Each structure stands twice: as structure tokens, then as C-alpha cells.
Tab-separated table of C-alpha atoms and ligand atoms in Angstrom:
chain	number	residue	atom	x	y	z
F	1496	MET	CA	110.485	-104.548	50.259
F	1497	SER	CA	112.963	-105.081	53.190
F	1498	ILE	CA	112.472	-104.105	56.549
F	1499	ALA	CA	115.313	-102.604	58.991
F	1500	PHE	CA	115.232	-102.033	62.625
F	1501	TYR	CA	117.680	-100.556	64.929
F	1502	ASN	CA	118.713	-103.254	67.467
F	1503	THR	CA	119.566	-101.968	70.809
F	1504	TYR	CA	121.696	-105.163	71.316
F	1505	SER	CA	124.175	-104.351	68.335
F	1506	ARG	CA	123.462	-100.756	68.249
F	1507	LYS	CA	123.009	-101.073	64.395
F	1508	LEU	CA	120.325	-100.716	61.881
F	1509	GLU	CA	119.697	-104.609	60.857
F	1510	GLN	CA	117.472	-106.148	58.139
F	1511	PHE	CA	114.627	-107.632	59.756
F	1512	GLN	CA	114.685	-111.532	59.266
F	1513	PRO	CA	112.173	-113.463	61.361
F	1514	ILE	CA	113.302	-117.115	62.605
F	1515	ASP	CA	110.151	-118.518	60.742
F	1516	PRO	CA	108.577	-116.297	58.346
F	1517	PRO	CA	105.713	-115.092	58.080
F	1518	LYS	CA	105.538	-115.585	61.757
F	1519	VAL	CA	106.907	-113.053	64.134
F	1520	LYS	CA	107.146	-113.681	67.872
F	1521	LEU	CA	106.674	-110.528	69.683
F	1522	TYR	CA	106.775	-109.886	73.357
F	1523	THR	CA	106.223	-106.268	74.891
F	1524	CYS	CA	106.558	-105.566	78.477
F	1525	GLY	CA	103.016	-104.397	79.785
F	1526	PRO	CA	102.168	-102.407	82.689
F	1527	THR	CA	102.514	-102.951	86.472
F	1528	VAL	CA	99.022	-102.727	87.642
F	1529	TYR	CA	99.223	-100.818	90.806
F	1530	SER	CA	97.819	-97.469	89.110
F	1531	PHE	CA	96.437	-95.948	85.682
F	1532	ALA	CA	98.996	-96.171	83.125
F	1533	HIS	CA	100.500	-92.835	82.373
F	1534	ILE	CA	101.027	-91.259	78.834
F	1535	GLY	CA	104.808	-92.185	78.845
F	1536	ASN	CA	103.818	-95.802	79.048
F	1537	PHE	CA	101.079	-95.234	76.327
F	1538	ARG	CA	103.631	-93.801	74.138
F	1539	THR	CA	105.593	-97.215	74.125
F	1540	TYR	CA	102.549	-99.330	73.400
F	1541	ILE	CA	101.343	-97.211	70.666
F	1542	PHE	CA	104.748	-97.556	69.001
F	1543	GLU	CA	104.465	-101.185	69.455
F	1544	ASP	CA	101.170	-101.080	67.931
F	1545	LEU	CA	102.483	-99.256	64.710
F	1546	LEU	CA	105.129	-102.001	64.978
F	1547	GLN	CA	102.754	-104.757	64.850
F	1548	ARG	CA	100.497	-103.188	62.312
F	1549	HIS	CA	103.288	-102.273	59.774
F	1550	LEU	CA	104.598	-105.917	60.085
F	1551	GLU	CA	101.095	-107.253	59.408
F	1552	THR	CA	100.542	-104.942	56.274
F	1553	ARG	CA	103.837	-106.204	54.943
F	1554	GLY	CA	102.328	-109.758	55.276
F	1555	TYR	CA	103.888	-111.010	58.557
F	1556	GLU	CA	101.788	-112.919	61.023
F	1557	VAL	CA	102.425	-111.476	64.456
F	1558	GLU	CA	102.009	-113.314	67.492
F	1559	ARG	CA	101.949	-111.015	70.316
F	1560	VAL	CA	102.477	-111.139	74.137
F	1561	LEU	CA	101.772	-108.127	76.509
F	1562	ASN	CA	102.056	-109.218	80.178
F	1563	LEU	CA	100.661	-107.614	83.202
F	1564	THR	CA	102.844	-107.363	86.196
F	1565	ASP	CA	100.299	-107.991	89.058
F	1566	VAL	CA	102.980	-108.880	91.875
F	1567	ASP	CA	105.805	-106.705	92.887
F	1568	ASP	CA	106.913	-104.135	95.685
F	1569	LYS	CA	104.574	-101.494	94.298
F	1570	THR	CA	101.422	-103.789	93.657
F	1571	ILE	CA	101.890	-105.144	97.271
F	1572	LYS	CA	102.436	-101.851	98.787
F	1573	GLY	CA	99.343	-100.371	96.973
F	1574	SER	CA	97.033	-103.215	98.108
F	1575	HIS	CA	98.339	-102.791	101.253
F	1576	ASN	CA	97.567	-99.058	101.674
F	1577	ALA	CA	94.206	-99.699	99.926
F	1578	GLY	CA	93.033	-102.383	102.591
F	1579	MET	CA	92.169	-104.595	99.789
F	1580	PRO	CA	93.361	-108.106	98.736
F	1581	LEU	CA	96.073	-108.072	96.004
F	1582	PRO	CA	94.167	-109.722	93.221
F	1583	GLU	CA	91.081	-107.200	93.808
F	1584	PHE	CA	93.321	-104.319	93.755
F	1585	THR	CA	95.141	-105.228	90.725
F	1586	GLN	CA	91.878	-106.002	88.987
F	1587	GLN	CA	90.737	-102.423	88.832
F	1588	PHE	CA	94.048	-101.559	86.979
F	1589	LYS	CA	93.910	-104.545	84.616
F	1590	ASP	CA	90.297	-103.315	83.658
F	1591	ALA	CA	91.192	-99.678	83.398
F	1592	PHE	CA	94.398	-100.667	81.138
F	1593	PHE	CA	92.083	-102.675	78.763
F	1594	GLU	CA	89.775	-99.767	78.478
F	1595	ASP	CA	92.438	-97.270	77.902
F	1596	ILE	CA	94.166	-99.474	75.089
F	1597	LYS	CA	90.870	-99.633	73.420
F	1598	THR	CA	90.283	-95.802	73.723
F	1599	LEU	CA	93.742	-95.493	71.710
F	1600	ARG	CA	92.895	-97.915	69.431
F	1601	ILE	CA	95.769	-100.217	70.292
F	1602	LYS	CA	95.231	-103.953	68.892
F	1603	PRO	CA	94.748	-106.304	71.514
F	1604	ALA	CA	97.502	-108.956	71.913
F	1605	GLN	CA	96.996	-112.608	71.747
F	1606	TYR	CA	98.176	-112.906	74.949
F	1607	PHE	CA	97.887	-110.764	78.121
F	1608	PRO	CA	99.379	-113.195	80.715
F	1609	ALA	CA	99.509	-112.174	84.178
F	1610	ALA	CA	102.475	-112.936	86.598
F	1611	THR	CA	100.036	-114.632	89.168
F	1612	ASP	CA	98.696	-116.891	86.719
F	1613	ALA	CA	99.410	-120.368	88.151
F	1614	GLU	CA	101.046	-121.715	85.010
F	1615	ASN	CA	103.216	-118.789	84.896
F	1616	ILE	CA	104.335	-118.944	88.510
F	1617	ALA	CA	105.017	-122.582	87.785
F	1618	LYS	CA	107.260	-121.764	84.730
F	1619	MET	CA	109.099	-119.277	86.828
F	1620	ILE	CA	109.961	-121.818	89.519
F	1621	GLU	CA	111.054	-124.209	86.591
F	1622	MET	CA	113.367	-121.838	85.230
F	1623	ILE	CA	114.857	-120.985	88.604
F	1624	ARG	CA	115.325	-124.553	89.473
F	1625	ILE	CA	117.529	-124.915	86.160
F	1626	LEU	CA	119.484	-121.691	87.243
F	1627	MET	CA	120.019	-123.463	90.813
F	1628	GLU	CA	121.245	-126.461	89.186
F	1629	LYS	CA	123.694	-124.975	86.738
F	1630	ASP	CA	124.655	-122.948	89.601
F	1631	ILE	CA	124.000	-119.660	87.560
F	1632	ALA	CA	121.654	-118.823	90.950
F	1633	TYR	CA	122.172	-119.348	94.566
F	1634	LEU	CA	120.183	-119.156	98.017
F	1635	ALA	CA	121.513	-116.125	100.220
F	1636	GLU	CA	121.292	-115.577	103.515
F	1637	ASP	CA	117.961	-113.939	103.463
F	1638	GLN	CA	116.455	-117.202	102.082
F	1639	SER	CA	115.894	-115.486	98.433
F	1640	ILE	CA	117.288	-116.601	95.417
F	1641	TYR	CA	119.610	-114.509	93.367
F	1642	PHE	CA	121.169	-114.725	90.074
F	1643	ARG	CA	124.726	-114.686	89.920
F	1644	ILE	CA	126.016	-112.455	87.286
F	1645	ASN	CA	129.439	-113.321	87.333
F	1646	ARG	CA	128.229	-116.657	85.871
F	1647	PHE	CA	126.738	-114.890	82.898
F	1648	PRO	CA	129.546	-113.361	80.776
F	1649	ASN	CA	127.347	-111.519	78.415
F	1650	TYR	CA	125.877	-109.521	81.374
F	1651	GLY	CA	125.726	-105.905	80.504
F	1652	LYS	CA	126.013	-106.398	76.924
F	1653	LEU	CA	122.420	-104.831	76.011
F	1654	ALA	CA	122.942	-101.930	78.048
F	1655	HIS	CA	126.604	-101.500	76.947
F	1656	LEU	CA	127.652	-101.246	80.842
F	1657	ASP	CA	130.895	-101.335	82.280
F	1658	LEU	CA	130.563	-104.341	84.453
F	1659	ASP	CA	133.350	-103.332	86.564
F	1660	GLU	CA	131.132	-100.963	88.335
F	1661	LEU	CA	128.978	-104.090	89.048
F	1662	ARG	CA	131.803	-106.333	90.228
F	1663	PRO	CA	133.269	-104.781	93.368
F	1664	SER	CA	135.736	-107.406	94.869
F	1665	GLY	CA	134.503	-109.325	98.053
F	1666	ARG	CA	131.165	-109.223	99.373
F	1667	VAL	CA	128.753	-106.553	99.604
F	1668	ARG	CA	125.690	-105.825	101.728
F	1669	ASN	CA	123.054	-104.409	99.668
F	1670	ASP	CA	119.235	-103.513	100.743
F	1671	ASN	CA	120.491	-105.526	104.211
F	1672	TYR	CA	120.762	-108.808	102.407
F	1673	GLU	CA	123.773	-110.560	102.006
F	1674	LYS	CA	124.592	-111.191	98.221
F	1675	GLU	CA	127.509	-112.031	96.568
F	1676	ASN	CA	127.849	-109.140	94.245
F	1677	ILE	CA	125.896	-105.975	94.112
F	1678	GLY	CA	124.552	-106.543	90.753
F	1679	ASP	CA	123.085	-109.728	91.645
F	1680	PHE	CA	119.206	-109.674	91.506
F	1681	ALA	CA	116.657	-111.557	92.846
F	1682	LEU	CA	114.867	-114.358	90.993
F	1683	TRP	CA	112.841	-115.291	94.236
F	1684	LYS	CA	112.182	-113.359	97.205
F	1685	ALA	CA	111.620	-114.985	100.438
F	1686	TRP	CA	108.319	-114.216	102.247
F	1687	ASP	CA	108.377	-111.437	104.690
F	1688	GLU	CA	105.684	-109.773	106.843
F	1689	GLU	CA	105.111	-106.959	104.622
F	1690	ASP	CA	103.799	-109.475	101.835
F	1691	GLY	CA	100.688	-110.497	104.255
F	1692	SER	CA	98.941	-112.940	102.340
F	1693	VAL	CA	100.781	-112.797	99.095
F	1694	GLY	CA	103.143	-115.783	98.584
F	1695	TRP	CA	103.371	-119.161	96.773
F	1696	ASP	CA	105.125	-122.306	97.779
F	1697	SER	CA	108.254	-123.204	96.008
F	1698	PRO	CA	111.371	-125.687	96.659
F	1699	TRP	CA	113.080	-122.836	98.651
F	1700	GLY	CA	110.085	-122.141	100.717
F	1701	LYS	CA	107.071	-119.396	100.523
F	1702	GLY	CA	108.006	-116.505	98.661
F	1703	ARG	CA	107.295	-114.388	95.440
F	1704	PRO	CA	108.999	-113.976	92.099
F	1705	GLY	CA	111.195	-111.254	91.204
F	1706	TRP	CA	109.934	-108.799	88.458
F	1707	HIS	CA	112.352	-109.867	85.858
F	1708	ILE	CA	111.817	-113.687	85.944
F	1709	GLU	CA	108.287	-112.973	85.327
F	1710	CYS	CA	109.083	-111.904	81.749
F	1711	SER	CA	111.233	-114.540	80.951
F	1712	ALA	CA	108.870	-117.027	81.975
F	1713	MET	CA	105.931	-115.838	80.322
F	1714	ALA	CA	107.905	-115.256	77.236
F	1715	ALA	CA	109.234	-118.741	77.120
F	1716	ARG	CA	106.168	-120.525	78.195
F	1717	ILE	CA	103.989	-118.705	75.318
F	1718	LEU	CA	106.381	-117.943	72.439
F	1719	GLY	CA	108.905	-120.652	73.161
F	1720	PRO	CA	112.712	-120.165	74.164
F	1721	GLN	CA	113.647	-117.759	71.267
F	1722	ILE	CA	111.553	-114.826	69.946
F	1723	ASP	CA	111.918	-112.302	66.976
F	1724	ILE	CA	111.170	-109.079	68.559
F	1725	HIS	CA	111.250	-107.815	72.277
F	1726	CYS	CA	110.226	-104.140	72.903
F	1727	GLY	CA	109.799	-101.793	75.707
F	1728	GLY	CA	110.992	-98.251	76.891
F	1729	VAL	CA	114.421	-97.352	77.153
F	1730	ASP	CA	114.066	-97.447	80.823
F	1731	ASN	CA	113.334	-101.208	80.642
F	1732	ILE	CA	117.107	-101.886	79.094
F	1733	PHE	CA	118.718	-102.003	82.396
F	1734	PRO	CA	118.172	-103.818	84.615
F	1735	HIS	CA	115.045	-105.599	83.451
F	1736	HIS	CA	115.878	-106.493	79.825
F	1737	GLU	CA	119.550	-107.279	80.746
F	1738	ALA	CA	118.327	-109.579	83.326
F	1739	GLU	CA	115.924	-111.256	81.104
F	1740	ILE	CA	118.584	-112.216	78.806
F	1741	ALA	CA	120.767	-113.544	81.560
F	1742	GLN	CA	117.874	-115.481	82.944
F	1743	SER	CA	116.613	-116.811	79.672
F	1744	GLU	CA	119.722	-117.647	78.136
F	1745	GLY	CA	121.207	-118.928	81.392
F	1746	CYS	CA	118.436	-121.616	81.161
F	1747	THR	CA	118.543	-122.505	77.490
F	1748	GLY	CA	122.144	-121.623	76.354
F	1749	HIS	CA	120.692	-120.167	73.307
F	1750	GLN	CA	120.009	-116.605	71.954
F	1751	PHE	CA	116.623	-115.336	73.772
F	1752	VAL	CA	115.904	-112.454	71.475
F	1753	ARG	CA	116.963	-111.373	67.936
F	1754	TYR	CA	115.925	-107.812	67.841
F	1755	TRP	CA	115.615	-105.555	70.732
F	1756	LEU	CA	113.621	-102.500	70.081
F	1757	HIS	CA	113.172	-99.520	72.475
F	1758	SER	CA	111.354	-96.359	72.551
F	1759	GLU	CA	112.514	-93.026	73.878
F	1760	HIS	CA	111.404	-91.047	76.897
F	1761	LEU	CA	108.181	-89.087	76.761
F	1762	ILE	CA	108.692	-85.442	78.501
F	1763	VAL	CA	105.886	-82.809	79.077
F	1764	GLU	CA	106.369	-79.447	78.315
F	1765	GLY	CA	110.302	-79.604	78.159
F	1766	GLN	CA	110.216	-81.391	81.471
F	1767	LYS	CA	110.525	-84.650	83.037
F	1768	MET	CA	106.970	-85.923	83.881
F	1769	SER	CA	106.470	-86.052	87.518
F	1770	LYS	CA	103.660	-85.741	90.057
F	1771	SER	CA	105.671	-82.825	91.953
F	1772	LEU	CA	105.590	-80.760	88.745
F	1773	GLY	CA	102.184	-81.223	88.029
F	1774	ASN	CA	102.967	-82.446	84.634
F	1775	PHE	CA	102.075	-86.143	85.221
F	1776	PHE	CA	99.298	-87.368	83.007
F	1777	THR	CA	97.246	-90.453	82.784
F	1778	LEU	CA	95.278	-91.133	79.601
F	1779	ARG	CA	92.062	-90.274	81.846
F	1780	ASP	CA	93.464	-87.013	82.924
F	1781	LEU	CA	93.741	-85.758	79.117
F	1782	LEU	CA	90.427	-87.487	78.367
F	1783	ASN	CA	88.743	-85.317	81.385
F	1784	LYS	CA	90.324	-82.155	79.636
F	1785	GLY	CA	88.094	-82.742	76.532
F	1786	TYR	CA	90.904	-84.426	74.276
F	1787	THR	CA	89.758	-87.514	72.545
F	1788	GLY	CA	91.483	-91.003	72.296
F	1789	ARG	CA	92.192	-90.481	68.672
F	1790	GLU	CA	93.892	-86.935	69.265
F	1791	ILE	CA	95.981	-88.394	71.998
F	1792	ARG	CA	96.793	-91.271	69.988
F	1793	TYR	CA	97.944	-89.078	67.160
F	1794	ALA	CA	100.200	-86.840	69.468
F	1795	LEU	CA	101.860	-89.937	70.806
F	1796	LEU	CA	102.365	-91.654	67.319
F	1797	ARG	CA	103.788	-88.888	65.287
F	1798	VAL	CA	107.114	-88.692	66.582
F	1799	ASN	CA	109.767	-91.479	65.689
F	1800	TYR	CA	110.026	-93.759	68.506
F	1801	ARG	CA	113.773	-93.524	68.743
F	1802	LEU	CA	113.391	-89.630	69.606
F	1803	PRO	CA	112.322	-88.195	72.866
F	1804	LEU	CA	109.008	-86.940	72.849
F	1805	ASN	CA	108.275	-83.551	73.952
F	1806	PHE	CA	104.407	-83.862	74.681
F	1807	THR	CA	102.687	-80.324	74.977
F	1808	PHE	CA	99.272	-78.843	74.874
F	1809	ASP	CA	100.225	-77.108	71.839
F	1810	GLY	CA	101.140	-80.468	70.347
F	1811	LEU	CA	97.739	-81.709	71.257
F	1812	ALA	CA	95.997	-78.745	69.451
F	1813	GLU	CA	97.995	-79.321	66.424
F	1814	ALA	CA	97.220	-83.153	66.249
F	1815	ARG	CA	93.388	-81.844	66.569
F	1816	GLN	CA	94.210	-79.875	63.369
F	1817	SER	CA	96.034	-82.589	61.376
F	1818	LEU	CA	93.156	-84.892	62.269
F	1819	LEU	CA	90.589	-82.319	61.027
F	1820	ARG	CA	92.568	-81.777	57.743
F	1821	ILE	CA	92.387	-85.608	57.279
F	1822	ASP	CA	88.661	-85.578	57.916
F	1823	GLU	CA	87.964	-82.720	55.493
F	1824	TRP	CA	90.131	-84.009	52.634
F	1825	ARG	CA	88.464	-87.453	53.380
F	1826	GLN	CA	84.908	-85.941	53.116
F	1827	ARG	CA	85.687	-83.864	49.850
F	1828	LEU	CA	87.058	-87.003	48.223
F	1829	ALA	CA	84.020	-89.106	49.295
F	1830	ASP	CA	81.762	-86.360	47.983
F	1831	LEU	CA	83.638	-86.343	44.562
F	1832	ALA	CA	84.023	-90.072	44.421
F	1833	HIS	CA	80.334	-90.864	45.249
F	1834	ASP	CA	80.083	-94.423	43.856
F	1835	ALA	CA	82.936	-94.237	41.269
F	1836	THR	CA	85.086	-97.362	40.481
F	1837	PRO	CA	88.500	-96.770	42.050
F	1838	ASP	CA	91.098	-95.754	39.072
F	1839	GLN	CA	93.660	-98.649	39.737
F	1840	GLU	CA	96.184	-96.710	37.521
F	1841	TYR	CA	96.178	-93.422	39.474
F	1842	ALA	CA	99.982	-93.056	40.444
F	1843	PRO	CA	99.513	-91.076	43.866
F	1844	ALA	CA	96.954	-93.769	44.968
F	1845	LYS	CA	99.608	-96.607	43.899
F	1846	SER	CA	102.328	-94.739	46.128
F	1847	ASP	CA	104.174	-96.862	48.451
F	1848	ALA	CA	106.134	-94.258	49.950
F	1849	PHE	CA	104.221	-94.217	53.359
F	1850	PHE	CA	105.077	-97.937	53.953
F	1851	ALA	CA	108.549	-97.460	52.530
F	1852	ALA	CA	109.177	-94.809	55.157
F	1853	LEU	CA	108.008	-97.475	57.882
F	1854	ASP	CA	110.266	-100.020	56.576
F	1855	ASP	CA	113.163	-97.729	57.358
F	1856	ASN	CA	112.714	-98.502	61.104
F	1857	LEU	CA	109.452	-97.128	61.552
F	1858	ASN	CA	109.889	-93.755	60.148
F	1859	ILE	CA	106.489	-92.105	61.058
F	1860	SER	CA	107.452	-88.625	60.496
F	1861	ALA	CA	108.494	-89.488	56.951
F	1862	ALA	CA	105.308	-91.546	56.613
F	1863	LEU	CA	102.981	-88.665	57.655
F	1864	ALA	CA	104.991	-86.058	55.631
F	1865	GLU	CA	103.769	-88.480	52.662
F	1866	LEU	CA	100.294	-88.389	53.739
F	1867	PHE	CA	100.178	-84.770	54.086
F	1868	ASP	CA	102.031	-84.257	50.724
F	1869	GLN	CA	99.115	-86.131	49.039
F	1870	ILE	CA	96.333	-84.337	50.806
F	1871	ARG	CA	97.918	-80.863	49.904
F	1872	ALA	CA	98.357	-81.774	46.180
F	1873	THR	CA	95.012	-83.181	45.777
F	1874	ASN	CA	93.230	-80.708	47.601
F	1875	LYS	CA	94.719	-78.391	45.271
F	1876	GLN	CA	93.515	-80.751	42.305
F	1877	MET	CA	90.109	-80.627	43.655
F	1878	ASP	CA	90.275	-76.896	44.310
F	1879	GLN	CA	90.839	-76.646	40.382
F	1880	GLU	CA	88.242	-79.301	39.630
F	1881	ALA	CA	91.097	-81.271	37.885
F	1882	LEU	CA	90.506	-84.634	40.056
F	1883	LYS	CA	88.303	-87.140	38.730
F	1884	PRO	CA	85.746	-89.255	40.635
F	1885	ALA	CA	87.772	-92.507	39.878
F	1886	GLN	CA	90.934	-91.001	41.149
F	1887	ALA	CA	89.418	-89.715	44.326
F	1888	ALA	CA	87.751	-93.348	44.789
F	1889	ALA	CA	91.362	-94.781	44.308
F	1890	LEU	CA	92.895	-92.113	46.879
F	1891	LEU	CA	90.104	-93.440	49.506
F	1892	LYS	CA	91.405	-96.751	48.830
F	1893	TRP	CA	94.796	-95.593	49.414
F	1894	TRP	CA	93.743	-94.007	52.704
F	1895	ASP	CA	91.948	-97.251	53.899
F	1896	GLY	CA	95.523	-98.890	53.655
F	1897	LEU	CA	97.186	-96.190	55.465
F	1898	ASN	CA	94.624	-96.207	58.264
F	1899	ASN	CA	94.691	-100.017	58.710
F	1900	VAL	CA	98.314	-98.744	60.206
F	1901	LEU	CA	97.504	-95.386	61.602
F	1902	GLN	CA	94.092	-96.111	63.313
F	1903	LEU	CA	93.250	-92.273	62.869
F	1904	GLN	CA	90.062	-92.185	60.753
F	1905	LYS	CA	87.071	-90.441	62.422
F	1906	SER	CA	84.535	-92.958	63.763
F	1907	GLU	CA	81.225	-92.406	62.601
F	1908	GLU	CA	79.243	-91.994	65.976
F	1909	PRO	CA	75.908	-93.651	66.199
F	1910	ILE	CA	73.164	-91.236	67.106
F	1911	PRO	CA	72.070	-92.032	70.580
F	1912	ALA	CA	68.393	-93.045	70.849
F	1913	LYS	CA	67.381	-89.878	73.016
F	1914	VAL	CA	68.858	-87.771	70.347
F	1915	GLN	CA	66.862	-89.489	67.809
F	1916	GLU	CA	63.766	-89.173	69.702
F	1917	LEU	CA	64.341	-85.421	69.984
F	1918	LEU	CA	65.377	-85.121	66.167
F	1919	ALA	CA	61.973	-86.670	65.422
F	1920	LYS	CA	60.116	-84.464	67.754
F	1921	ARG	CA	61.563	-81.432	66.196
F	1922	ALA	CA	61.063	-82.590	62.708
F	1923	ALA	CA	57.191	-82.659	63.477
F	1924	ALA	CA	57.494	-79.219	65.254
F	1925	ARG	CA	59.036	-77.923	62.062
F	1926	THR	CA	56.350	-79.383	59.817
F	1927	ASN	CA	53.472	-77.709	61.882
F	1928	LYS	CA	55.652	-74.434	61.727
F	1929	LEU	CA	55.947	-74.354	65.639
F	1930	TRP	CA	59.450	-72.400	65.375
F	1931	SER	CA	59.831	-71.856	69.070
F	1932	GLU	CA	59.382	-75.283	69.997
F	1933	SER	CA	61.661	-76.428	67.356
F	1934	ASP	CA	64.372	-73.955	68.705
F	1935	ALA	CA	63.884	-75.180	72.207
F	1936	ILE	CA	64.504	-78.997	71.232
F	1937	ARG	CA	67.750	-77.892	69.258
F	1938	ALA	CA	68.852	-76.395	72.612
F	1939	GLU	CA	68.046	-79.917	74.462
F	1940	ILE	CA	69.837	-81.744	71.566
F	1941	GLU	CA	72.909	-79.342	72.107
F	1942	GLN	CA	72.791	-79.989	75.875
F	1943	LEU	CA	73.159	-83.638	74.878
F	1944	GLY	CA	76.436	-82.748	72.840
F	1945	TRP	CA	74.987	-83.026	69.287
F	1946	THR	CA	74.605	-80.205	66.861
F	1947	VAL	CA	71.587	-80.266	64.372
F	1948	LYS	CA	71.497	-78.360	61.070
F	1949	ASP	CA	68.831	-77.985	58.781
F	1950	THR	CA	69.648	-78.884	54.985
F	1951	LYS	CA	67.395	-79.172	52.051
F	1952	GLU	CA	67.294	-82.961	52.885
F	1953	GLY	CA	66.053	-82.257	56.358
F	1954	GLN	CA	68.007	-82.253	59.762
F	1955	LYS	CA	71.560	-83.491	60.190
F	1956	ALA	CA	72.840	-84.081	63.542
F	1957	ALA	CA	76.573	-84.360	64.174
F	1958	PRO	CA	78.293	-84.648	67.590
F	1959	VAL	CA	79.679	-81.219	68.862
F	1960	LYS	CA	83.243	-82.848	69.561
F	1961	VAL	CA	85.249	-84.455	67.129
F	1962	HIS	CA	85.945	-88.276	67.868
M	190	ZN	ZN1	109.216	-107.260	80.984
């Protein structure tokens, strides 16, 4: 088994070789908490979840950081418009984010550092101080600190940029500030009136960090100076990740990240997602339309991360159908297997093709094709009564392994107390042959979103929606 990833830095497929196996240090850029995250953001977080879970299946111990950007222009503007203090304003979106990743069955990272945590601000100041000492950073006229990209020869390498465009001769005015070079970016922004109560003391006066230094500092403080994998969406490549490399390597003089993995854009019904086109969706928008977290997860997961994902409502309907096929197949296997011992020698259940596909730069579409091939083949065998209970049990075990990575299994919803109470009442009514009362209770149960079926073994309740 060997795993290969496409590294944005080298633009090549490379064998994955962590610094200190079986440990894998993984840094993933998280949300800016000024609003609810949208499905484009979640596409990236689900790709990273697939990456983490697959590495864990292959025996790696993943240490993951997912940061929260809770101070920047957007969060400050949002808190100002809402008339709320910044921490209170961002807290509601942090809470929403944690709820959303749970709905999408994304494994929580070990660390969710926020930029404004005191220890993180301290680390940012420490790194800026080092860059100042090395003359890689400078204090500009506006009292802000900038990174001098001319002092970092590798600047532009990740994004494969032509730096001549960023290196005009002479001094340029940009954003009303006098910077030495148009490409220089802010490490520390001097406080101004629009910042209101937001600001921290530093050796260069009151101010706040630039977005890029937040990630360099949190990565270094928690994971150390060198990490194995850094992920994000393609729109993070420049300037954000380029700047992270410049800052981190500028400080340490050593390579910051070994593998850069970026997920492609998500478009909706063939168009760029935008509020003005009415095709901008948060997770909550889709839940309100009646889709489940499991269905949305599937729709965001099934396209290989390096391909653009065209998110459509037809695609969601297909996701629902595919999940139904998996559910029905599992149910058939479970009915057949009953309590048989899995047949260890049954070849399809020993197949590693699903995981081998993921080894190949997380080729999820090939992995899912393998799953559906097995479903098709074994359904046919069951139609012909050619599958043995021990083989069905082995296939269920095989599915458990896949589901550790996919997280697509239907969750058995507990029957709510109110529904249970009504079921008991209905059973009593039926024993007394009070049929109209029984029907009235059934209608009441359906109003709560549950169906009830009468079987030989008694009543069976199931939720109306597939969850
Ligand atoms: Zn970042």
C-alpha cells in the first residue's frame, strides 16, 4: 500500500511520506466566522474529512488543526453592523459552524484554535518580531507592519505566479498606504477608528493581526515548525497560503509544509455561486428545503476533490437515490445474515479496491464505483438466492470498514417519547378493536413525522424522512 497525493507546490503526484510516521500533522484553514458557512466551504471540509479518515484507516495517527478566523475586516464590519461586541458576534457563527459539521458527520479536529485566543496573538507577535529582526518585515508610514516579499525569493512558487507583476519598480501607493511593493502584505494592522474596541497591544502599538499571520502562528504553536499536509480550497492558494509559506519559512529558514492539497471550486447549477443570482446556499438553506445532512454530505463528497463540483438539485435527488440503494442493500444483507458468522474467505468482502482507489489521490468516484459494483453483483446473487448468510455477514463487515470513511450509514433514529406513548395507546385501541380511534392515533403519529405499519409482530414505526 502506498498513498499518493497531488502536491500543489510541485504540481506533481507524489508518494506520501510523513515526517514522523505513523503521525501525520494536518493543518486545515477554517471558516471566517462572520456568517454561516456555505456549501462551497463545506465541500472543502468534507474533502479534508475524507482525507483524515482515509489516512486513519491506513494506520496513520492524524493530528489535525482547523482554525477559526474571528478577527479580520469582515468580522469587524459584521459586528459593527450588528451593534454587537466582536466576541459575541463571532460566537454565534462559531456555534453554528460546530453544529453544521456535526450535521455533515465531519470528524472534529483535535484543535479548533481561534485567532483571538491570547496564546495565538502572542505567537503572532513573536513571529512578526522575528521577521522584523531579520529585516523581512518593515514598519510603513501608516504604522502597520508589512512583509517584504522581495526578501523571500520563493514568493509566488506555490501559486506559480509571475512575480514581475508584483514587483513594479519604485514605490507604489496601494489602499492609500505607502507600501514598498504592491505585493507586500500586512502582518500587523495599526488600529484605526473603524476597529472600535478591537485591538491588542504590541511592540508596534495597538492593532490587530493580518489574516495570513494568524494561520502561520496557529500552525507553528500547535503543530510545530514543519507540518505534513496543509489543505484548503483553491482560492486560498494566493495570497493566503503563499503568504503563510513566506512568513513561516521566513521565520524558521526551513520548509513549512511538505504536501499542499487544494480542493477545486463548487459551482451551483453550472454557475458561480452568488447571492445576486439566488444560487447561494448555506447548509441551513438546504436543510430547510428538506434535505438531510447525510444527503448533502454525499452530494459534496462524491466528486473527486481536484475537479470542480457542479452542485445541482438533480444531483441531490441522485444522492438521495444512491443512499436508498445502500440502505436497501444493507437491510437485505442484514435479513439474510441474521446472526451468521462472517465468512472470512469470501472474496468480494476481502476486496481492498475501495481503499486502493482512495490511495490514488483520494479517487472517491472510483471508490464509490467499486461499492456500487458490489451492490449490483450481490443484489443479483440475493435475487437468485445464491448468497450464503455467512457471505452476507462478511459483506456487512466490509461495509462497516467503508462507512468508517464514508460516514453515510443511515442512523437509526430513536423513537421520540411522544410517538412511543401514542404507539402504546394505539396498540391498546387495536386490542379493543376500536378501529376509528386507532386510525385517529395513526394520523396523530404521522403529524409528528412518523409512519406506522401493522405487521405480524405488531406495530412498526419509522420516520417519514430518510435521515
Ligand atoms: Zn489559513
